[in-house]
PDB file of C-alpha atoms (C1' of nucleotides) in Angstrom:
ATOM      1  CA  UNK A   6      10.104 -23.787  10.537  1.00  0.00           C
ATOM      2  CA  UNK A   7       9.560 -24.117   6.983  1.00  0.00           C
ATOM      3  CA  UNK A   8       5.578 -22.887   6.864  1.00  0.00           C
ATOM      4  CA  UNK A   9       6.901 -19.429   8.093  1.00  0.00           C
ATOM      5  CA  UNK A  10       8.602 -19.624   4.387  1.00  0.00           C
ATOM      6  CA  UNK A  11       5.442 -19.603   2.570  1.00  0.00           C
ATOM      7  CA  UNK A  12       3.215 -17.327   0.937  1.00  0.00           C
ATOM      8  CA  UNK A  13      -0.279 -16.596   1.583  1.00  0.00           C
ATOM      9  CA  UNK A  14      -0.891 -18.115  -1.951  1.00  0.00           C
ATOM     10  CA  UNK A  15       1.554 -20.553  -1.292  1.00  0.00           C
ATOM     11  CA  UNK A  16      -0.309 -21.800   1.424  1.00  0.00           C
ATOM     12  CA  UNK A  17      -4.243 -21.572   0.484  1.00  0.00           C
ATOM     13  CA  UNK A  18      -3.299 -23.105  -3.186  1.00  0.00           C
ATOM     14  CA  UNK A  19      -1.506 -25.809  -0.956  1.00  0.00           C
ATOM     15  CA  UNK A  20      -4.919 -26.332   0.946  1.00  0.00           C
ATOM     16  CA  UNK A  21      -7.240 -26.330  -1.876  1.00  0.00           C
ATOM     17  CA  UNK A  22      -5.068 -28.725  -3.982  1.00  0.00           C
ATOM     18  CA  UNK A  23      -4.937 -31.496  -0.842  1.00  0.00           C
ATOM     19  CA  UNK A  24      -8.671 -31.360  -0.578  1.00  0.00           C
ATOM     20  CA  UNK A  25      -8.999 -31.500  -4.513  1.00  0.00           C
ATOM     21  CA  UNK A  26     -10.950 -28.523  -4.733  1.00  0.00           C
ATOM     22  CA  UNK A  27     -11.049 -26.741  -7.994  1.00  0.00           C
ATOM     23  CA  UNK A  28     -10.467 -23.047  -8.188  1.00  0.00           C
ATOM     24  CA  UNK A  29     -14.294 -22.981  -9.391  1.00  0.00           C
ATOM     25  CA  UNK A  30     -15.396 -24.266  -5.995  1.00  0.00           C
ATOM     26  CA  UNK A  31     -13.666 -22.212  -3.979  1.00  0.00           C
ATOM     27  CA  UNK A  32     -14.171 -18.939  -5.525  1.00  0.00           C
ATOM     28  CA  UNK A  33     -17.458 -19.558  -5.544  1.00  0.00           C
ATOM     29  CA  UNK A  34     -17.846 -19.865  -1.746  1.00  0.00           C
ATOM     30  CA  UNK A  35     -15.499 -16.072  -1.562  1.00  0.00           C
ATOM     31  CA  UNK A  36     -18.064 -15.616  -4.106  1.00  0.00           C
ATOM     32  CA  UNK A  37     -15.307 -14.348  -6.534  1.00  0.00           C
ATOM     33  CA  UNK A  38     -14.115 -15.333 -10.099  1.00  0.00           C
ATOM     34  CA  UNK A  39     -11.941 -18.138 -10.491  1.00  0.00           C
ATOM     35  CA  UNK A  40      -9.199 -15.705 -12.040  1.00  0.00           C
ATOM     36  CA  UNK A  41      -9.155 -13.773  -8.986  1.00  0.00           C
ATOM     37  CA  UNK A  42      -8.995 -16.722  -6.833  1.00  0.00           C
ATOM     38  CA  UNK A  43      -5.964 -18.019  -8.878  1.00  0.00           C
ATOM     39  CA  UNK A  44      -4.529 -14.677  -8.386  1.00  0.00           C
ATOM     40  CA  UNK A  45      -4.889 -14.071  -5.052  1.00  0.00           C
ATOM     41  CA  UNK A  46      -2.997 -17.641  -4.910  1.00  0.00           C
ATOM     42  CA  UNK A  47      -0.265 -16.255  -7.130  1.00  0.00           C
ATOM     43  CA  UNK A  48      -0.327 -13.044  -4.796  1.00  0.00           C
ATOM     44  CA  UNK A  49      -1.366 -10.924  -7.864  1.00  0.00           C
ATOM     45  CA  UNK A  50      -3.943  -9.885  -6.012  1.00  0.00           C
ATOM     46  CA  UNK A  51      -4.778  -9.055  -2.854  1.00  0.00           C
ATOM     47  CA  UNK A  52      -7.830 -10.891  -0.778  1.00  0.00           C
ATOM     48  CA  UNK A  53      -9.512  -8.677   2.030  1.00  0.00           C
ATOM     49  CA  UNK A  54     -10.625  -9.679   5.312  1.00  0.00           C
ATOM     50  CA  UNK A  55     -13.606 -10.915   4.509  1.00  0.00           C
ATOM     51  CA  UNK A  56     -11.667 -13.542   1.967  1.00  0.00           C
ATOM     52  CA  UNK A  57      -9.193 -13.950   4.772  1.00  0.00           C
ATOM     53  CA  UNK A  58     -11.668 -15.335   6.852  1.00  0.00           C
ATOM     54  CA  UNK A  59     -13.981 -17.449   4.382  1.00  0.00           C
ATOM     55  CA  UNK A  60     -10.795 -19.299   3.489  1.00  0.00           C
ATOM     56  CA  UNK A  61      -9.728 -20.240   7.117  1.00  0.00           C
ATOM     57  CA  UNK A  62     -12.904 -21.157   7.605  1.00  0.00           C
ATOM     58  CA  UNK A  63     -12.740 -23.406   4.552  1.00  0.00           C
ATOM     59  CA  UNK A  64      -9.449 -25.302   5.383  1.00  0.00           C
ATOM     60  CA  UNK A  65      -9.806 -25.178   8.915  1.00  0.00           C
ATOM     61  CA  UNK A  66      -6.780 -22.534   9.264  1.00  0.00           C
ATOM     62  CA  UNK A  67      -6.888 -20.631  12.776  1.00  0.00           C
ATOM     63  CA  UNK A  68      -7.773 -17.180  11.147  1.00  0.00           C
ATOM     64  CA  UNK A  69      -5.073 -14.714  12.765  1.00  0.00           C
ATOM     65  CA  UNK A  70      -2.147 -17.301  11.970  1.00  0.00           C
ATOM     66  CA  UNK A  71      -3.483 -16.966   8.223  1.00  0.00           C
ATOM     67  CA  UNK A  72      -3.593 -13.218   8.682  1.00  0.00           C
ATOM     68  CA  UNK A  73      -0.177 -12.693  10.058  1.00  0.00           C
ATOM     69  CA  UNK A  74       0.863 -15.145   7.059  1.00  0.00           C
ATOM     70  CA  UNK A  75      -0.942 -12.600   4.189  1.00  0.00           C
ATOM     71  CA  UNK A  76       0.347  -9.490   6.202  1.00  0.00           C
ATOM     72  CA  UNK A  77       3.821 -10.403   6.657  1.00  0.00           C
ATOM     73  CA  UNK A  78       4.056 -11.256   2.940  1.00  0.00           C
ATOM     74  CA  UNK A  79       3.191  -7.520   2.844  1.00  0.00           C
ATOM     75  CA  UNK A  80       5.669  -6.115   4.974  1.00  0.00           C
ATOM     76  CA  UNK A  81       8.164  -8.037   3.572  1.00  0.00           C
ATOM     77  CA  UNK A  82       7.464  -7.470  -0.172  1.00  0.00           C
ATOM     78  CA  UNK A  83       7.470  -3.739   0.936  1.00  0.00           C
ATOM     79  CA  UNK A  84      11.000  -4.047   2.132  1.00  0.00           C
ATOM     80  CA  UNK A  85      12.856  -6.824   0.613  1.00  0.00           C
ATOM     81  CA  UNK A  86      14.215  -4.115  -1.798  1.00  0.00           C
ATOM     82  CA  UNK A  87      15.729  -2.209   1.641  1.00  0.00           C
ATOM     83  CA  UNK A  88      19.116  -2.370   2.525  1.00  0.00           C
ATOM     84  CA  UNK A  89      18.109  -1.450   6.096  1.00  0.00           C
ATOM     85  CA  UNK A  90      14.590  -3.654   6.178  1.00  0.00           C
ATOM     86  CA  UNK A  91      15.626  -4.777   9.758  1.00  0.00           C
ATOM     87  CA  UNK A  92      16.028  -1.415  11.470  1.00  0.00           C
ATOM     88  CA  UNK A  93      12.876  -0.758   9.603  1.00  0.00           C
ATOM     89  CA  UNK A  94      11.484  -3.583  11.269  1.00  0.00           C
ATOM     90  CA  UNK A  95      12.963  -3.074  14.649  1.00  0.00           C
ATOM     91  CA  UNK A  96      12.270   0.769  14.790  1.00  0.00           C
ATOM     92  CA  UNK A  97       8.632  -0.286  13.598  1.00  0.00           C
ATOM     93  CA  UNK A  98       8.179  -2.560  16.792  1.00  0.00           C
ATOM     94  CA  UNK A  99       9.090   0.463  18.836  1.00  0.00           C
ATOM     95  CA  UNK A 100       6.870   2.625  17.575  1.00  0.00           C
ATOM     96  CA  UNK A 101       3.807   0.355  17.462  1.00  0.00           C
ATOM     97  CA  UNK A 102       4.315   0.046  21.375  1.00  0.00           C
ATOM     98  CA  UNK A 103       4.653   3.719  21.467  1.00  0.00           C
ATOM     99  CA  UNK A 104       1.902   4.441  19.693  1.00  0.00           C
ATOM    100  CA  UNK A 105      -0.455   1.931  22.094  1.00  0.00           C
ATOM    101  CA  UNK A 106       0.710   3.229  24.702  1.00  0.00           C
ATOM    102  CA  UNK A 107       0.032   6.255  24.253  1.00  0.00           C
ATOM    103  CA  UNK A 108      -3.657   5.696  22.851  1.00  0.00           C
ATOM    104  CA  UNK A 109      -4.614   2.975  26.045  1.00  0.00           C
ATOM    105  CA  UNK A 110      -7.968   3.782  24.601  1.00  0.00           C
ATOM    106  CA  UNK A 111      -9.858   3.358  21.128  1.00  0.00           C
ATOM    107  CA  UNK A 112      -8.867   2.403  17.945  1.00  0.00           C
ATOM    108  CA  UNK A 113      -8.641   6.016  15.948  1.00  0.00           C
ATOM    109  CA  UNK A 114      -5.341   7.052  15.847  1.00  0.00           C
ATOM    110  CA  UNK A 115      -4.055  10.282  15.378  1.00  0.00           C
ATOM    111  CA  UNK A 116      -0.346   9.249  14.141  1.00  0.00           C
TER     112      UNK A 116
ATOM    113  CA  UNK B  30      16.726   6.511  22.623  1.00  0.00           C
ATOM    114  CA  UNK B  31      13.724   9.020  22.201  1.00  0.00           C
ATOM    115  CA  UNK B  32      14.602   9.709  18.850  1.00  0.00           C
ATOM    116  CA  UNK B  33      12.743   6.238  17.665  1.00  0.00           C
ATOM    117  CA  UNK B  34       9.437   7.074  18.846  1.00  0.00           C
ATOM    118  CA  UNK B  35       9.408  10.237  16.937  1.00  0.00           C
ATOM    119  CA  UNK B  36       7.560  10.590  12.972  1.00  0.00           C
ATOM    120  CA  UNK B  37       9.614  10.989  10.411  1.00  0.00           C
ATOM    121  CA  UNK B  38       7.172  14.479   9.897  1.00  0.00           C
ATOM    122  CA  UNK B  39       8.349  15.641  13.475  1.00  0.00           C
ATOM    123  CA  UNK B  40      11.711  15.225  12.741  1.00  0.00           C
ATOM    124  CA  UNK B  41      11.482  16.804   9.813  1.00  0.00           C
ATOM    125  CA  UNK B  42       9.836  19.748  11.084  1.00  0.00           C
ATOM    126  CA  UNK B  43      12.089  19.781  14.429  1.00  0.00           C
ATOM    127  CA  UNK B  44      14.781  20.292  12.173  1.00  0.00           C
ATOM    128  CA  UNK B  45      13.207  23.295  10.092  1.00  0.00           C
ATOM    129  CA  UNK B  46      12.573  24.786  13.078  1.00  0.00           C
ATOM    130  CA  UNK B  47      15.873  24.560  14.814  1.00  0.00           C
ATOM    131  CA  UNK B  48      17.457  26.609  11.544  1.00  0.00           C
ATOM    132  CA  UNK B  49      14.247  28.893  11.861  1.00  0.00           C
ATOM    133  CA  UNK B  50      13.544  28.258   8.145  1.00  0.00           C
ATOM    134  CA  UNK B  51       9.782  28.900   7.192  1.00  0.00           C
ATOM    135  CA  UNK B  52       8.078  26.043   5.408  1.00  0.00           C
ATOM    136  CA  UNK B  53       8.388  28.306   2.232  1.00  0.00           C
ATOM    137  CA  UNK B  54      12.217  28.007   1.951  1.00  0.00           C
ATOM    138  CA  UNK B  55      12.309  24.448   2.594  1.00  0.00           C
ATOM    139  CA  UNK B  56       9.356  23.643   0.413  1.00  0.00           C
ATOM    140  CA  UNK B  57      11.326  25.509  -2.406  1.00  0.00           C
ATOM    141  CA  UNK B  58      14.079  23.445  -1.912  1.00  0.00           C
ATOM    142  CA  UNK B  59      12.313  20.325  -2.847  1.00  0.00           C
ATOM    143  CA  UNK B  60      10.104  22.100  -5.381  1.00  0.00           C
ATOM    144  CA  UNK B  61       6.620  21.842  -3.634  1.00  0.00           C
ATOM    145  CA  UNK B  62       3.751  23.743  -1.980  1.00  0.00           C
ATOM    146  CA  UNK B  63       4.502  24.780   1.484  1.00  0.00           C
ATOM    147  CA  UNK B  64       0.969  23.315   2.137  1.00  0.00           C
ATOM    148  CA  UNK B  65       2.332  19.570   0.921  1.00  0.00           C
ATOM    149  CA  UNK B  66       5.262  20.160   2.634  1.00  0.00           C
ATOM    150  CA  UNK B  67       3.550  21.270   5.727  1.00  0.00           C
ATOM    151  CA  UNK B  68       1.599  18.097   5.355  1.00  0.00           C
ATOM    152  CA  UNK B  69       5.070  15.538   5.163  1.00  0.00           C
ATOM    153  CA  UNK B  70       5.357  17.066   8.484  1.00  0.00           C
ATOM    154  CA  UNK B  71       2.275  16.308   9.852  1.00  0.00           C
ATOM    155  CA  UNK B  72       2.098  12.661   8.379  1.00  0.00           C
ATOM    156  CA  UNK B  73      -0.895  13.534   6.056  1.00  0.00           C
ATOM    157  CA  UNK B  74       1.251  13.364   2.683  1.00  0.00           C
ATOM    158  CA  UNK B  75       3.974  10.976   1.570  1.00  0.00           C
ATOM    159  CA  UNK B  76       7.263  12.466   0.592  1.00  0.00           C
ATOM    160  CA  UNK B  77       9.188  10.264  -2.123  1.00  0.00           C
ATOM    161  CA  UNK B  78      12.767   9.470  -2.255  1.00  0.00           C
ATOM    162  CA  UNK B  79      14.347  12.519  -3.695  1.00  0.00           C
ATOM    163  CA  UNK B  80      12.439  14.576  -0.990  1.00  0.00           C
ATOM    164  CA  UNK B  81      13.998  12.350   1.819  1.00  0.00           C
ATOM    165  CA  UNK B  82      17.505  12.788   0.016  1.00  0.00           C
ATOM    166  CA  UNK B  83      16.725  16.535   0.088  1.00  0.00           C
ATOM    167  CA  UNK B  84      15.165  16.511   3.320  1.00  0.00           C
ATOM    168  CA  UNK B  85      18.385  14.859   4.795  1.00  0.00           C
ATOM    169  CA  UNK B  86      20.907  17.166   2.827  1.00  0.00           C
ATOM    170  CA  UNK B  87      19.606  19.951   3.921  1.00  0.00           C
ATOM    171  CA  UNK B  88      19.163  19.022   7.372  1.00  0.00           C
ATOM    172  CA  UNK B  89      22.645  17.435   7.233  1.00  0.00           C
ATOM    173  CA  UNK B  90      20.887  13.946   8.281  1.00  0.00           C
ATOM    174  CA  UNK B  91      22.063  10.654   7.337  1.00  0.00           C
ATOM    175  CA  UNK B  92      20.174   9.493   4.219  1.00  0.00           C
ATOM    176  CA  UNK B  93      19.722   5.852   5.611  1.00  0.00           C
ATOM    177  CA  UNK B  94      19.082   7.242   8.950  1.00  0.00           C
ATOM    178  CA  UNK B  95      15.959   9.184   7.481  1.00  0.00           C
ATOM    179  CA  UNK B  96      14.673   6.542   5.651  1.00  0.00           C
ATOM    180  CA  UNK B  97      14.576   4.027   7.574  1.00  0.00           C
ATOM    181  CA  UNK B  98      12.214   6.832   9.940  1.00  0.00           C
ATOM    182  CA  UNK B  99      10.043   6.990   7.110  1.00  0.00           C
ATOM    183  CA  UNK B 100       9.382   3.602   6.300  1.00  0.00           C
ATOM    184  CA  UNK B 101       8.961   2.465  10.003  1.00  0.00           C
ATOM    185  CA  UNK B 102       6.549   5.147   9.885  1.00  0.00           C
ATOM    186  CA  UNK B 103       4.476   3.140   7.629  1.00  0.00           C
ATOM    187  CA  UNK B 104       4.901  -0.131   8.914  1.00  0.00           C
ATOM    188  CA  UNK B 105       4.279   0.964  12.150  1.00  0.00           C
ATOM    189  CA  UNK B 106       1.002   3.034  11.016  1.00  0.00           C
ATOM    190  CA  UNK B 107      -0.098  -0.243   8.524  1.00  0.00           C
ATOM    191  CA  UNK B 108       0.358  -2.594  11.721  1.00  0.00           C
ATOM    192  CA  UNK B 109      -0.671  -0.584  14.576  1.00  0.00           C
ATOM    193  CA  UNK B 110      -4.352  -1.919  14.379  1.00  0.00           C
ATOM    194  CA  UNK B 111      -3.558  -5.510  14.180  1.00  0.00           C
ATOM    195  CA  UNK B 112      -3.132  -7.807  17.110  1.00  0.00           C
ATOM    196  CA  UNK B 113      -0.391  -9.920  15.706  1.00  0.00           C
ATOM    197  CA  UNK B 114       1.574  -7.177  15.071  1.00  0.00           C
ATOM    198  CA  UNK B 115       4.398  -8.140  16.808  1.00  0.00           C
ATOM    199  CA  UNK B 116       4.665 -11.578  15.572  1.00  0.00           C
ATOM    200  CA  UNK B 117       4.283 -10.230  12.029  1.00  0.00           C
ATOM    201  CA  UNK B 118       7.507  -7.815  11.700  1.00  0.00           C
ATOM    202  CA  UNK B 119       9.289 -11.321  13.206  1.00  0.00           C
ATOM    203  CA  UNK B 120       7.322 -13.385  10.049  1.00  0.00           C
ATOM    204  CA  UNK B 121       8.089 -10.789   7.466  1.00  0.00           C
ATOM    205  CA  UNK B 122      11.858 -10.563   8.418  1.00  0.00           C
ATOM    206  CA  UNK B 123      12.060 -13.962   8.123  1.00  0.00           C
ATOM    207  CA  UNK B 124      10.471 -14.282   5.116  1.00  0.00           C
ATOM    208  CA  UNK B 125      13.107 -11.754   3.499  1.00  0.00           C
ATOM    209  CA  UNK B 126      15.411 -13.094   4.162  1.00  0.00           C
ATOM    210  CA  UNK B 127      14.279 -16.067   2.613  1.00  0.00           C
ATOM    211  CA  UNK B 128      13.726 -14.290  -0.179  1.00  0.00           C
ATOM    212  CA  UNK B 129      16.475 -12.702  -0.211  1.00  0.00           C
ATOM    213  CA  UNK B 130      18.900 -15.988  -0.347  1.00  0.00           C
ATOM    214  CA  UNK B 131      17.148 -17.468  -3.263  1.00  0.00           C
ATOM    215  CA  UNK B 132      17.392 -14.427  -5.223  1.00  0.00           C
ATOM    216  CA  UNK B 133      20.882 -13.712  -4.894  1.00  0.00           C
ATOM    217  CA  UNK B 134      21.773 -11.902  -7.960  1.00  0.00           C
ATOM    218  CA  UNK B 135      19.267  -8.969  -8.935  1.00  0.00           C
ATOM    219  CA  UNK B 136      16.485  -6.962  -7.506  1.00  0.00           C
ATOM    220  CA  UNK B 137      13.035  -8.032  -9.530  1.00  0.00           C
ATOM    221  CA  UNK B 138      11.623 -10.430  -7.725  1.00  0.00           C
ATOM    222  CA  UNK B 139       8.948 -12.780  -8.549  1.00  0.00           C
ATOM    223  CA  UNK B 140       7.473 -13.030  -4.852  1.00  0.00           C
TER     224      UNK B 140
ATOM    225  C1'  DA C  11      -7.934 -39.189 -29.264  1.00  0.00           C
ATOM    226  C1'  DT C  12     -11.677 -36.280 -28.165  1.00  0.00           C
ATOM    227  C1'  DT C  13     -14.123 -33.971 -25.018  1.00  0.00           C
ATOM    228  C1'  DT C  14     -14.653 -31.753 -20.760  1.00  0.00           C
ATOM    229  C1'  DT C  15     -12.932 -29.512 -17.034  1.00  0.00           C
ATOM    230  C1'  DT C  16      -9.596 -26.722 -14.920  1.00  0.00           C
ATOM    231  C1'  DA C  17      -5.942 -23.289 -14.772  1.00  0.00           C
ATOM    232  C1'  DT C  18      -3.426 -19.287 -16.670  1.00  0.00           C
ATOM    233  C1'  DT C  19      -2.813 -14.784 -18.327  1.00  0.00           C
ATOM    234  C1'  DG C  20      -3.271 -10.279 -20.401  1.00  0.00           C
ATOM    235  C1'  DA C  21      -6.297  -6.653 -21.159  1.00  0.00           C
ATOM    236  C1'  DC C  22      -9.700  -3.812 -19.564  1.00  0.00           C
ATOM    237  C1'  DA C  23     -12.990  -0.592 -17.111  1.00  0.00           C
ATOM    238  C1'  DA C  24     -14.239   0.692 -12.658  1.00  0.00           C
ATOM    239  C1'  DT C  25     -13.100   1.887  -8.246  1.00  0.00           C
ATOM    240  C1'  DT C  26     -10.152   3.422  -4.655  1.00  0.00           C
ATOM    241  C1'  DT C  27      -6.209   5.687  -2.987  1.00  0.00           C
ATOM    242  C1'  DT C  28      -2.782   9.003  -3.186  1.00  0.00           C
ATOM    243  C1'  DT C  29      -0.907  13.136  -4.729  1.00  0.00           C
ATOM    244  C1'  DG C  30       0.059  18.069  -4.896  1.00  0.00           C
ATOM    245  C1'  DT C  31      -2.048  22.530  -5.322  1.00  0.00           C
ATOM    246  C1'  DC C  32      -5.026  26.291  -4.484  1.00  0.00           C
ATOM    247  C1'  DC C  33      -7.235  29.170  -1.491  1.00  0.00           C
ATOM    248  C1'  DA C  34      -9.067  31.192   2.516  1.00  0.00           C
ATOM    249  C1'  DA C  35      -8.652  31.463   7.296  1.00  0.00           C
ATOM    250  C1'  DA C  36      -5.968  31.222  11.489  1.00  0.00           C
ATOM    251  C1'  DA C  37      -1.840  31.994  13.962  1.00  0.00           C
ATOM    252  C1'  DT C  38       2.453  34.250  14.626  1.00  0.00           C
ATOM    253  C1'  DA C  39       5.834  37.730  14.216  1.00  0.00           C
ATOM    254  C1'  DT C  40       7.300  42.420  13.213  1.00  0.00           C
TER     255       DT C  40
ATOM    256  C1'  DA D   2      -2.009  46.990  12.266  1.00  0.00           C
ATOM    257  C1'  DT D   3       0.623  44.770   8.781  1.00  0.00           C
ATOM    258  C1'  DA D   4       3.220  41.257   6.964  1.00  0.00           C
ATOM    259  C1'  DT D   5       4.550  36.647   7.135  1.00  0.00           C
ATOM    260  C1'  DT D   6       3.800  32.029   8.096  1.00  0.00           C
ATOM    261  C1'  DT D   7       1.019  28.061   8.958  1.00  0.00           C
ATOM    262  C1'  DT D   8      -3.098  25.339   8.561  1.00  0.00           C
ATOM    263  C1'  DG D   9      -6.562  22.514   6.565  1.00  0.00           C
ATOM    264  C1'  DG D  10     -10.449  21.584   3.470  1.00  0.00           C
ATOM    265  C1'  DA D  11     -11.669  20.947  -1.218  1.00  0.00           C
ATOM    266  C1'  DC D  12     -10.406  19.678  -5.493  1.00  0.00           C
ATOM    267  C1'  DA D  13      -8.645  17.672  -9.930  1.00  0.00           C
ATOM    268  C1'  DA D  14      -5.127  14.762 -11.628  1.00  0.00           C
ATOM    269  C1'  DA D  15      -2.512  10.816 -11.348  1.00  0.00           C
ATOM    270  C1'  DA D  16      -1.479   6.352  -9.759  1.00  0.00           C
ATOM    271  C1'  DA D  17      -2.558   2.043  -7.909  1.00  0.00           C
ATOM    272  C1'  DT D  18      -5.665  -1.654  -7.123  1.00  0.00           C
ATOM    273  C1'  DT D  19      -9.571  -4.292  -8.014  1.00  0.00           C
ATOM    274  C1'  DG D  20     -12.299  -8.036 -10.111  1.00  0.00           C
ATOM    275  C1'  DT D  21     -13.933  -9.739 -14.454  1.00  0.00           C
ATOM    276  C1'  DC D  22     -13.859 -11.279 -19.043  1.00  0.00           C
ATOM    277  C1'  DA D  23     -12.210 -13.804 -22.750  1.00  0.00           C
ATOM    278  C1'  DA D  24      -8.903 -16.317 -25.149  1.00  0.00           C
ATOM    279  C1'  DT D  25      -5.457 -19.915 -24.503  1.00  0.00           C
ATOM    280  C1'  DA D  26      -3.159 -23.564 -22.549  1.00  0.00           C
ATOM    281  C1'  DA D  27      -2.887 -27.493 -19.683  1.00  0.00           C
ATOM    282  C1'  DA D  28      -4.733 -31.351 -17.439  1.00  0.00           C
ATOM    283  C1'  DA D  29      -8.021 -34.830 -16.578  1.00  0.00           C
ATOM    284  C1'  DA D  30     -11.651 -37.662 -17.763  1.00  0.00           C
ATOM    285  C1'  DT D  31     -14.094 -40.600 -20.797  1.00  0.00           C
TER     286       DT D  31
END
DNA sequence: ATTTTTATTGACAATTTTTGTCCAAAATAT
DNA sequence: ATATTTTGGACAAAAATTGTCAATAAAAAT
């Protein structure tokens, strides 16, 4: 109930502290520079799947909650500045069940 | 209840149509290319928010109304591929409104 | 208290993405 | 047939994003 209220960052700088993990270490493993590690903890930067997955892997996060936890902080950095962010939302919803529906098949979507 | 499941480009170009304008006259309007504006209505370009305003003046739309078709546009397009779509639009609107309580006062927002 | 390690941050070049236009071809209307 | 409209690829320009470096600060260790 409170998680839901964290960043990505939030939550992988949360992780590496408890295990008392340097930035150096960790970056390393994503393979990345420490900068862009600390970054990517102060969502200054965005990690990509790949990244995504080496961390869950590292703190033992299920990988899709962690994924819906960095994409959400998308959507809702994309909207906080709406007035109407929760039609957006809702109409999105719609439209993403739409949208599958219609293409029952493959992933390429015409849109 | 139709109306949500279409594009903001359909819309758009439903509209044109109904007042038999050609893509020239409306693309004047906003000051671009018929081509660019022939691509808002296909979903292949972004229009910004003085096109919207335009778009929705001279379609006597509701400004909000028109937006808010846009930008579920592109959260419905960004999320369509993922999974956990679903439970990410409910994440994200909780997380702005989090947001949104603890800044209270302006728009910047440190995120 | 000094040294060593770690974290922070701005600046930067490189890459990627997005944008709008031009142009030629296709479609439609007259 | 001619004129008008629409389409879509290619393109350069602009904008956004990326990851690193380097200098600095902060923290921790000795």
């Amino acid at each position: 109930m409170d998680a839901i209220k964290k960043t990505f960052g939030e939550v992988i700088r949360q992780h590496r502290e408890q295990q008392n993990l340097p930035l150096r270490k960790v970056a390393a493993q994503l393979d990345i520079d420490t900068s862009t590690l600390a970054k990517f903890e102060k969502n200054l930067r965005h990690p990509n799947r790949e990244h995504i997955t080496k961390l869950a892997e590292m703190f033992a996060l299920d990988e899709q909650d962690l994924l819906v936890l960095y994409l959400s902080d998308r959507v809702a950095y994309d909207l906080v500045g709406e007035t109407n962010s929760e039609q957006v939302l809702r109409v999105a919803e719609e439209k993403i069940k739409y949208i599958r529906s219609k293409n029952t098949v493959q992933g390429v979507l015409g849109f």
